[in-house]
PDB file of N, CA and C in Angstrom:
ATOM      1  N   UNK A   1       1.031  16.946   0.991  1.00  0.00           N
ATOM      2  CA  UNK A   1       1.297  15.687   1.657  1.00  0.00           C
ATOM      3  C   UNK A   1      -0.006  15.164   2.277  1.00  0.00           C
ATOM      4  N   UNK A   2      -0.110  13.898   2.104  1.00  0.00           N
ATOM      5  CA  UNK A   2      -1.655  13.328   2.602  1.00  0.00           C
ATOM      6  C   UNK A   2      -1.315  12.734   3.851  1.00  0.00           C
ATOM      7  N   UNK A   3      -2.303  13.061   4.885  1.00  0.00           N
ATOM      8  CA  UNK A   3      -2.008  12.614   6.227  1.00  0.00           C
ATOM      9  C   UNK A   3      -2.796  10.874   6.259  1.00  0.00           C
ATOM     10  N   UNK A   4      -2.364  10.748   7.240  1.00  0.00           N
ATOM     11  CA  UNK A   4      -2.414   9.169   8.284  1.00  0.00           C
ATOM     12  C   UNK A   4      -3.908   8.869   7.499  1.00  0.00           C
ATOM     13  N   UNK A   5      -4.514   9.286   8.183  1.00  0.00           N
ATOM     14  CA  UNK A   5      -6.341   9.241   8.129  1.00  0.00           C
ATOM     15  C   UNK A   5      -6.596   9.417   6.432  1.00  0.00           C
ATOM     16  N   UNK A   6      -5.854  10.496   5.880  1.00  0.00           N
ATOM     17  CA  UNK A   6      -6.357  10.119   4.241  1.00  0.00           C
ATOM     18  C   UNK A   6      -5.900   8.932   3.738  1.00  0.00           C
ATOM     19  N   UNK A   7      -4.519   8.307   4.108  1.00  0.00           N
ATOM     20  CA  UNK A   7      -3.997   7.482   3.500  1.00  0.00           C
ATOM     21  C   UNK A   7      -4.722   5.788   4.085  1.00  0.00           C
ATOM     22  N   UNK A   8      -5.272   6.109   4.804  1.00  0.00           N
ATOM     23  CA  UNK A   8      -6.042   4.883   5.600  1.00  0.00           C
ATOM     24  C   UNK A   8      -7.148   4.652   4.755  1.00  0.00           C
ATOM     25  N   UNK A   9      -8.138   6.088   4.386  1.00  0.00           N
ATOM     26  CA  UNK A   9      -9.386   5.823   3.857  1.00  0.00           C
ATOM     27  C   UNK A   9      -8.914   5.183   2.477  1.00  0.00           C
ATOM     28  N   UNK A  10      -8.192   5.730   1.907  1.00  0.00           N
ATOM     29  CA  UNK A  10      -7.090   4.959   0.728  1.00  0.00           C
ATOM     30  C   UNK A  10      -7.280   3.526   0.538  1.00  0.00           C
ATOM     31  N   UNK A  11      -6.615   3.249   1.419  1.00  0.00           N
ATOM     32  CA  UNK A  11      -6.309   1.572   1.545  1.00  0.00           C
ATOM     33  C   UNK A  11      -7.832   0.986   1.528  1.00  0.00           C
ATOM     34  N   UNK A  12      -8.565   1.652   3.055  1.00  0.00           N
ATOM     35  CA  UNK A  12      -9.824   1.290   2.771  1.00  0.00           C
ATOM     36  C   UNK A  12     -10.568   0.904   1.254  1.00  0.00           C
ATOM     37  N   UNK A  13     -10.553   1.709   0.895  1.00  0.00           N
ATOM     38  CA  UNK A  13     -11.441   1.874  -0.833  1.00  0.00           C
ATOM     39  C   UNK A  13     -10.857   0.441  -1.594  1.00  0.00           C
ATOM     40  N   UNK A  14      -9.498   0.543  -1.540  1.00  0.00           N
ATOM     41  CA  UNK A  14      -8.789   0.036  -2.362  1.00  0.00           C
ATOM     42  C   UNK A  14      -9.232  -1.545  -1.560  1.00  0.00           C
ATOM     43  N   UNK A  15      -9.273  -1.992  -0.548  1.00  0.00           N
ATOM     44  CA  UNK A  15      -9.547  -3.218  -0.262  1.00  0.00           C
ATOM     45  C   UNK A  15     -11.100  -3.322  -0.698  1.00  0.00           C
ATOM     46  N   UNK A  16     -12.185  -2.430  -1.057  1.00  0.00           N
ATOM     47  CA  UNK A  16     -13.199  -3.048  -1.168  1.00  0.00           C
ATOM     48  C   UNK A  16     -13.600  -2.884  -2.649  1.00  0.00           C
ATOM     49  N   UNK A  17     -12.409  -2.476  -3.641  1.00  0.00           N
ATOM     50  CA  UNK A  17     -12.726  -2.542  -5.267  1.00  0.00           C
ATOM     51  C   UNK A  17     -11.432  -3.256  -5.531  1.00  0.00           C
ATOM     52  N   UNK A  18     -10.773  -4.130  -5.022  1.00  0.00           N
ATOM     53  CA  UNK A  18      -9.885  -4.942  -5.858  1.00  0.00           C
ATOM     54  C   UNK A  18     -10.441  -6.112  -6.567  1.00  0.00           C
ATOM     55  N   UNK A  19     -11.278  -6.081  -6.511  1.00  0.00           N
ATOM     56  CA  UNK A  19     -12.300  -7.910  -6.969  1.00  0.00           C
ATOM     57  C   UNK A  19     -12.830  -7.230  -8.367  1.00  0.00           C
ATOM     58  N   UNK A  20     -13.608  -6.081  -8.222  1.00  0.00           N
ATOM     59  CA  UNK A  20     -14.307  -4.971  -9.416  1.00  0.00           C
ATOM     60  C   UNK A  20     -13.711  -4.515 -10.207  1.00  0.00           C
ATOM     61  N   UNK A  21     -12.432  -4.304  -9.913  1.00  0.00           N
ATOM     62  CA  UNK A  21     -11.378  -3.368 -11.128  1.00  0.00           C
ATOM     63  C   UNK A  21     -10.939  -4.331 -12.394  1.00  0.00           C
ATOM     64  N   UNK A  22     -11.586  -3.677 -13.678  1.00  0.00           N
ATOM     65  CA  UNK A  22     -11.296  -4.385 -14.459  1.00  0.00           C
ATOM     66  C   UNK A  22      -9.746  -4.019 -15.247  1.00  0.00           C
ATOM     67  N   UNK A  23      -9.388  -2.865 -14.516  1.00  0.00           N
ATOM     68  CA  UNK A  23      -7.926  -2.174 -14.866  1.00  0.00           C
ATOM     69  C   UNK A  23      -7.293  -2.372 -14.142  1.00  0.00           C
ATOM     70  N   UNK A  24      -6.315  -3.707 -13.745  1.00  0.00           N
ATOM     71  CA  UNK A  24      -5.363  -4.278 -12.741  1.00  0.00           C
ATOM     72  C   UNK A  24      -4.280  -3.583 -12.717  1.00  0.00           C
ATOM     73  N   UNK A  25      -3.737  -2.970 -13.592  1.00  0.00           N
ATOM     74  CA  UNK A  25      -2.391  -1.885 -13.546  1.00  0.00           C
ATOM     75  C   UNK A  25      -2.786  -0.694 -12.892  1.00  0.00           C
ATOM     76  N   UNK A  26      -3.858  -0.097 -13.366  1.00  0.00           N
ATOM     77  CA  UNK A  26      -4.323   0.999 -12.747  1.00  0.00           C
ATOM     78  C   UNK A  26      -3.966   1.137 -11.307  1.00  0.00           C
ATOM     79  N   UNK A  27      -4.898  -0.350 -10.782  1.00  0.00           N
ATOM     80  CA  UNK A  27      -5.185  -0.490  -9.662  1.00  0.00           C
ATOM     81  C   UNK A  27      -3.861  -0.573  -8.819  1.00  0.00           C
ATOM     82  N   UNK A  28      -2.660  -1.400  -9.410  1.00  0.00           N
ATOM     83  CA  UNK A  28      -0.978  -1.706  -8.920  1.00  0.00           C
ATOM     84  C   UNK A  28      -0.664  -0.273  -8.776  1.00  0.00           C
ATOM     85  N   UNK A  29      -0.731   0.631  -9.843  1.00  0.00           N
ATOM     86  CA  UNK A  29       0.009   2.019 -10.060  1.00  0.00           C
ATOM     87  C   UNK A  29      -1.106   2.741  -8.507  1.00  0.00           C
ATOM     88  N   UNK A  30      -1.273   2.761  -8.248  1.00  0.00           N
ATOM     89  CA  UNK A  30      -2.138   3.656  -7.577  1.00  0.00           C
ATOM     90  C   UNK A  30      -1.614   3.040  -6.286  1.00  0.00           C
ATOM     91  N   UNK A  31      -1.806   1.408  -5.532  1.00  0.00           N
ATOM     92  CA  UNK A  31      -1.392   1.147  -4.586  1.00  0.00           C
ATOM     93  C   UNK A  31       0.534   1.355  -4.274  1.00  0.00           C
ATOM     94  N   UNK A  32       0.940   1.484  -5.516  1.00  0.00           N
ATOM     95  CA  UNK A  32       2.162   2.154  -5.334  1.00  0.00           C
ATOM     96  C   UNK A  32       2.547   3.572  -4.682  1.00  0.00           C
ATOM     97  N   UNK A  33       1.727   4.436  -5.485  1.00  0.00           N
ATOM     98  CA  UNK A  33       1.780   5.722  -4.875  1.00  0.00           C
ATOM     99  C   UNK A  33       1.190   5.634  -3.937  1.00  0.00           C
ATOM    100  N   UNK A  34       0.596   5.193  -3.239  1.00  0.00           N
ATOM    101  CA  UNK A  34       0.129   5.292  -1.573  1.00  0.00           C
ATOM    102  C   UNK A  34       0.861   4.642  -0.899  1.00  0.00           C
ATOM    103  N   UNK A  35       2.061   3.805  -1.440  1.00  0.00           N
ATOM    104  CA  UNK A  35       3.093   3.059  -0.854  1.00  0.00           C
ATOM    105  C   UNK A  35       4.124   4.569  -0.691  1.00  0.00           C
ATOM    106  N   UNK A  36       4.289   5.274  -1.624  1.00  0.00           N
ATOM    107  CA  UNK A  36       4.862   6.651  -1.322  1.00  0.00           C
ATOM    108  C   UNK A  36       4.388   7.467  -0.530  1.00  0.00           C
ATOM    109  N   UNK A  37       3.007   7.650  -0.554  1.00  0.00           N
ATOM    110  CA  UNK A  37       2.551   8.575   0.131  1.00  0.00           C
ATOM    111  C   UNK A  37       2.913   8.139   1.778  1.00  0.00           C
ATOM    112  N   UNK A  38       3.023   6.619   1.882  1.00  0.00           N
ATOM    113  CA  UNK A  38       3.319   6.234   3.109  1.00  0.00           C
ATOM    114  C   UNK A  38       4.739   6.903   3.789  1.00  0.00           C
ATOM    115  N   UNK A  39       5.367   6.393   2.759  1.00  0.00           N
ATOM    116  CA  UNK A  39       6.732   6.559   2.522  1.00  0.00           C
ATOM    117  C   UNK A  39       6.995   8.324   3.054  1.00  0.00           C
ATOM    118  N   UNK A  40       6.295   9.214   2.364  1.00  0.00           N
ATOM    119  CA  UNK A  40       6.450  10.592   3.045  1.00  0.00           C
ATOM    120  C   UNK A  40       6.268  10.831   4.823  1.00  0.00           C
ATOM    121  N   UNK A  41       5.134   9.936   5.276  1.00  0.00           N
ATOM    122  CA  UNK A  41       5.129  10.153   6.835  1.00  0.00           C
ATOM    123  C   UNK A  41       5.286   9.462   7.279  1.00  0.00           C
ATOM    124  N   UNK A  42       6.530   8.587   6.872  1.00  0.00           N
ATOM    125  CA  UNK A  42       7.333   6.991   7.974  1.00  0.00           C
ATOM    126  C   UNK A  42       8.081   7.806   8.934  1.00  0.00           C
ATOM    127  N   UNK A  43       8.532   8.266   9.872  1.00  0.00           N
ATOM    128  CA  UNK A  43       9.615   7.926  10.033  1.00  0.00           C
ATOM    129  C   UNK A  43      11.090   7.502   9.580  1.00  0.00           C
ATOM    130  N   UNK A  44      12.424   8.162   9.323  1.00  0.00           N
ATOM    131  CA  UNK A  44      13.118   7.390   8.586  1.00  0.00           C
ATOM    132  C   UNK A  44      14.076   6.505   9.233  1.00  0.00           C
ATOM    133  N   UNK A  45      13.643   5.178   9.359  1.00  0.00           N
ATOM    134  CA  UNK A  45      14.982   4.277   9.745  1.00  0.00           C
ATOM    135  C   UNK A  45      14.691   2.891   8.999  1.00  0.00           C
ATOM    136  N   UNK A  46      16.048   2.641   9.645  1.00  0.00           N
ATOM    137  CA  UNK A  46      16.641   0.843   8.435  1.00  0.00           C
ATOM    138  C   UNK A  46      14.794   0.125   8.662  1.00  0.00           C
ATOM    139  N   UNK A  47      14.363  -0.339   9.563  1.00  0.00           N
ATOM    140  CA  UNK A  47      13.536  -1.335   9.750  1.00  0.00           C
ATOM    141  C   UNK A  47      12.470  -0.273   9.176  1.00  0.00           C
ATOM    142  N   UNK A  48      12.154   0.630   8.758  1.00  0.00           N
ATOM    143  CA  UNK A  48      10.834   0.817   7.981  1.00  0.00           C
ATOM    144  C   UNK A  48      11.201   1.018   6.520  1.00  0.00           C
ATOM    145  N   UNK A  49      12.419   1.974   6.228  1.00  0.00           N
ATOM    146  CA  UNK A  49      12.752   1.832   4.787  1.00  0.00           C
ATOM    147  C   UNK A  49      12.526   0.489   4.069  1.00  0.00           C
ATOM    148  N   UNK A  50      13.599  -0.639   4.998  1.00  0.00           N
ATOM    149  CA  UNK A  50      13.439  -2.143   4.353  1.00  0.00           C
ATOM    150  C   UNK A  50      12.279  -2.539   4.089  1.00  0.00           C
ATOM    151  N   UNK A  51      10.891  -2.361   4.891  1.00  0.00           N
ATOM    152  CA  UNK A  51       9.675  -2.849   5.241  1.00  0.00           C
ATOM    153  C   UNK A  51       9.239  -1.746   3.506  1.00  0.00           C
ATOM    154  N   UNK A  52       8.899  -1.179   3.703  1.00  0.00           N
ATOM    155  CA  UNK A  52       8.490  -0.277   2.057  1.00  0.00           C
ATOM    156  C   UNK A  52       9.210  -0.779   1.386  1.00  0.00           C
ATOM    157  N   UNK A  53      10.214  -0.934   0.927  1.00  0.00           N
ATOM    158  CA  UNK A  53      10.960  -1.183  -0.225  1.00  0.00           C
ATOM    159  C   UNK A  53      10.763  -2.604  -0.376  1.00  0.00           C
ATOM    160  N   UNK A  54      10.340  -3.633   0.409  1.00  0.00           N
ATOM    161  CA  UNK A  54       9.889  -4.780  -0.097  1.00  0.00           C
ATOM    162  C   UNK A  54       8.321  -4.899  -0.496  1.00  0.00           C
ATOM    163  N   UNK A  55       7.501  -3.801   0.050  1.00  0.00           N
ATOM    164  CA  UNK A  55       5.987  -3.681  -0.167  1.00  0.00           C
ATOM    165  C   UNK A  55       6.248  -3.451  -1.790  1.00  0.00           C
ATOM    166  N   UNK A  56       7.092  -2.050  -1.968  1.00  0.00           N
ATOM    167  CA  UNK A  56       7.292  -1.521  -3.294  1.00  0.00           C
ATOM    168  C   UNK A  56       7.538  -3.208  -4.342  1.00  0.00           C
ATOM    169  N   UNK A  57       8.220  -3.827  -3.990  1.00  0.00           N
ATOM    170  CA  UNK A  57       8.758  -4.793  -4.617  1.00  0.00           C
ATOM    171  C   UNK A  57       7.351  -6.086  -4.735  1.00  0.00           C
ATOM    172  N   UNK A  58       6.579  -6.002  -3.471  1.00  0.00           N
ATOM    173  CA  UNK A  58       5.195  -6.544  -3.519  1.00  0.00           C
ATOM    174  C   UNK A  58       4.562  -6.195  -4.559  1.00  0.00           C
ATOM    175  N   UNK A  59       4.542  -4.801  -4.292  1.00  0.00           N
ATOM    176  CA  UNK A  59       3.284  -3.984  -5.987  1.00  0.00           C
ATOM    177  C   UNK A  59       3.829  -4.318  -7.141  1.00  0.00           C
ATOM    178  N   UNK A  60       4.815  -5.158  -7.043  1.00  0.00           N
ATOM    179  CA  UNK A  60       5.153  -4.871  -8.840  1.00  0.00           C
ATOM    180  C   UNK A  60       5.031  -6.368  -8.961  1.00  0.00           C
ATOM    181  N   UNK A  61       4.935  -6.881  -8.402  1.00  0.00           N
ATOM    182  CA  UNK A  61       4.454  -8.405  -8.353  1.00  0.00           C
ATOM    183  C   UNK A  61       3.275  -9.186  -8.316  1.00  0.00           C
ATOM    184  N   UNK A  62       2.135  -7.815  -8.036  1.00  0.00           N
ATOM    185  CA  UNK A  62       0.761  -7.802  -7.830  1.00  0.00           C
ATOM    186  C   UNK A  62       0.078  -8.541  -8.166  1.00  0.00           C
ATOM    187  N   UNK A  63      -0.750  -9.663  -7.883  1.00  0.00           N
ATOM    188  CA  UNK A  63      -1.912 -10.130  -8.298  1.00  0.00           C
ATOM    189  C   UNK A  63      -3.272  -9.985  -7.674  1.00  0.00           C
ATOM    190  N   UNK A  64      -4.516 -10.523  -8.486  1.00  0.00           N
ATOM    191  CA  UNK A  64      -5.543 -10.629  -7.499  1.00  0.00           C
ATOM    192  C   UNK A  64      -5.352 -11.071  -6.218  1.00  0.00           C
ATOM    193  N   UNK A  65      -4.874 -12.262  -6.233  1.00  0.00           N
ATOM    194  CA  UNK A  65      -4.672 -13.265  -5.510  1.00  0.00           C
ATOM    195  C   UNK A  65      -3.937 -12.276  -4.032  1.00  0.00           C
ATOM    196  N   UNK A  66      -2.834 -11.295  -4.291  1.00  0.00           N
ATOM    197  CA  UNK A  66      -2.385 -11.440  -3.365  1.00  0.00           C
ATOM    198  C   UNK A  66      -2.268  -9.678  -2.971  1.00  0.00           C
ATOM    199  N   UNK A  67      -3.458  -9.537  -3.527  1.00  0.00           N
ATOM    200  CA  UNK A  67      -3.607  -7.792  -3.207  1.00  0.00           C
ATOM    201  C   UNK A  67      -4.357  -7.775  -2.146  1.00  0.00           C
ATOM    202  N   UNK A  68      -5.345  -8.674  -1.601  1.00  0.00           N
ATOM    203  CA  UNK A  68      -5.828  -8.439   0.376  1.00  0.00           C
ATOM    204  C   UNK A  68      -4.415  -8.449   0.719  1.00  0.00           C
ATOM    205  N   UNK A  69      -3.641  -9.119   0.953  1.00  0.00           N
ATOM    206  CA  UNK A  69      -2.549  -9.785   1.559  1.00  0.00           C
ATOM    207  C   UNK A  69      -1.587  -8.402   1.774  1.00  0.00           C
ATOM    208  N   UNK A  70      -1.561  -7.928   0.572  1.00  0.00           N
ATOM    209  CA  UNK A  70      -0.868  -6.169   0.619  1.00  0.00           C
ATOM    210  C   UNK A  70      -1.368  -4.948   1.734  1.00  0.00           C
ATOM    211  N   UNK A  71      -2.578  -5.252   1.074  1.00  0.00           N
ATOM    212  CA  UNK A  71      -3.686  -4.147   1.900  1.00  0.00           C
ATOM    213  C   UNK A  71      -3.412  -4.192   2.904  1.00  0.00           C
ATOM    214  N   UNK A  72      -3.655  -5.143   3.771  1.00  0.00           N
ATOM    215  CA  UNK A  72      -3.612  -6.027   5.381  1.00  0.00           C
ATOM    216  C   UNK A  72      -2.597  -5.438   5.700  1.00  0.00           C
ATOM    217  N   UNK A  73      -1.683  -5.957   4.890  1.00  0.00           N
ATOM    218  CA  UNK A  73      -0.237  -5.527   5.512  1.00  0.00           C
ATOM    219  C   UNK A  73       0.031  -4.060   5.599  1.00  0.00           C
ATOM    220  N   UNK A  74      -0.206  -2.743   4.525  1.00  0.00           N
ATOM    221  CA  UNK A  74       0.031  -2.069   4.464  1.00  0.00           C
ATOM    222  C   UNK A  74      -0.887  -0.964   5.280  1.00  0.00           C
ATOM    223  N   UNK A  75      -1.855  -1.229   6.010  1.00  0.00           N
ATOM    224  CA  UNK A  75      -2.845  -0.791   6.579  1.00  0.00           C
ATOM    225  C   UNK A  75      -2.385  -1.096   8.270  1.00  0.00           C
ATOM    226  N   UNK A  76      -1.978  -2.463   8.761  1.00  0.00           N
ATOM    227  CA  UNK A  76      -1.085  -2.196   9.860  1.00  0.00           C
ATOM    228  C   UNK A  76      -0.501  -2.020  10.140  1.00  0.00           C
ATOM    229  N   UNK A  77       0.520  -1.442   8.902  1.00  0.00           N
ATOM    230  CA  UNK A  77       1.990  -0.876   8.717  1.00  0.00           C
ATOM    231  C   UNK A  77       1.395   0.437   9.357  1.00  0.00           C
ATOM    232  N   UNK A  78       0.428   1.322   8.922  1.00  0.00           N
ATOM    233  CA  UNK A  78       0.244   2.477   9.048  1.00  0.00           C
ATOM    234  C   UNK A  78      -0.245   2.905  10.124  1.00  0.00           C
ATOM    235  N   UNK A  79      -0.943   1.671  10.924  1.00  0.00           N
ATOM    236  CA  UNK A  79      -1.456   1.788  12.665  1.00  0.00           C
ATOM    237  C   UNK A  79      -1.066   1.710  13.386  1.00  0.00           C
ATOM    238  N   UNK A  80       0.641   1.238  13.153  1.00  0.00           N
ATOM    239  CA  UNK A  80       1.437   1.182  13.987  1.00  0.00           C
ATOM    240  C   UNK A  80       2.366   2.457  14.313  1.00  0.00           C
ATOM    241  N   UNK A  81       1.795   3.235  12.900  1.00  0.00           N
ATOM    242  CA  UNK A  81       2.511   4.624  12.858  1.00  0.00           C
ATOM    243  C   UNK A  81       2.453   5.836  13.985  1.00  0.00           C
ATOM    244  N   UNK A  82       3.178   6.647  14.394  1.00  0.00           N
ATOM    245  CA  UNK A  82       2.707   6.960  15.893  1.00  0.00           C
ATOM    246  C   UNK A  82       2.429   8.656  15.164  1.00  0.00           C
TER     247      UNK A  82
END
């Protein structure tokens, strides 16, 4: 299981090669599983399940355009984590 701090440097990376990746699925499949990996150290209740399961529903919808917009989100999802 990957802790808080790995899954942060994660996101990190991933916000500063989304412009570079010339493999856009790659890049979706991967921000998915760190949407899981999140998913392993949430907390489990209604208001965070719902909150992932619409991120999940974000990644599969993925574009350039709106992969900061993920990141952002999914990065203060995780700072809010206690």
């Amino acid at each position: 299981m990957k802790t808080k701090n790995a899954i942060s440097a994660q996101l990190a990376s991933y916000e500063k090669s989304y412009e570079e990746t010339n493999d856009f699925e790659t890049f979706k499949t991967n921000i998915y599983s760190t949407i899981q990996d999140i998913e392993t150290i949430t907390p489990i209740n209604p208001v965070n399940s719902s909150y992932l399961f619409q991120k999940k529903l974000d990644c599969e919808n993925l574009d350039r355009n709106s992969a900061p917009s993920l990141l952002a989100s999914l990065k203060n999802f995780l700072e809010r984590l206690d």
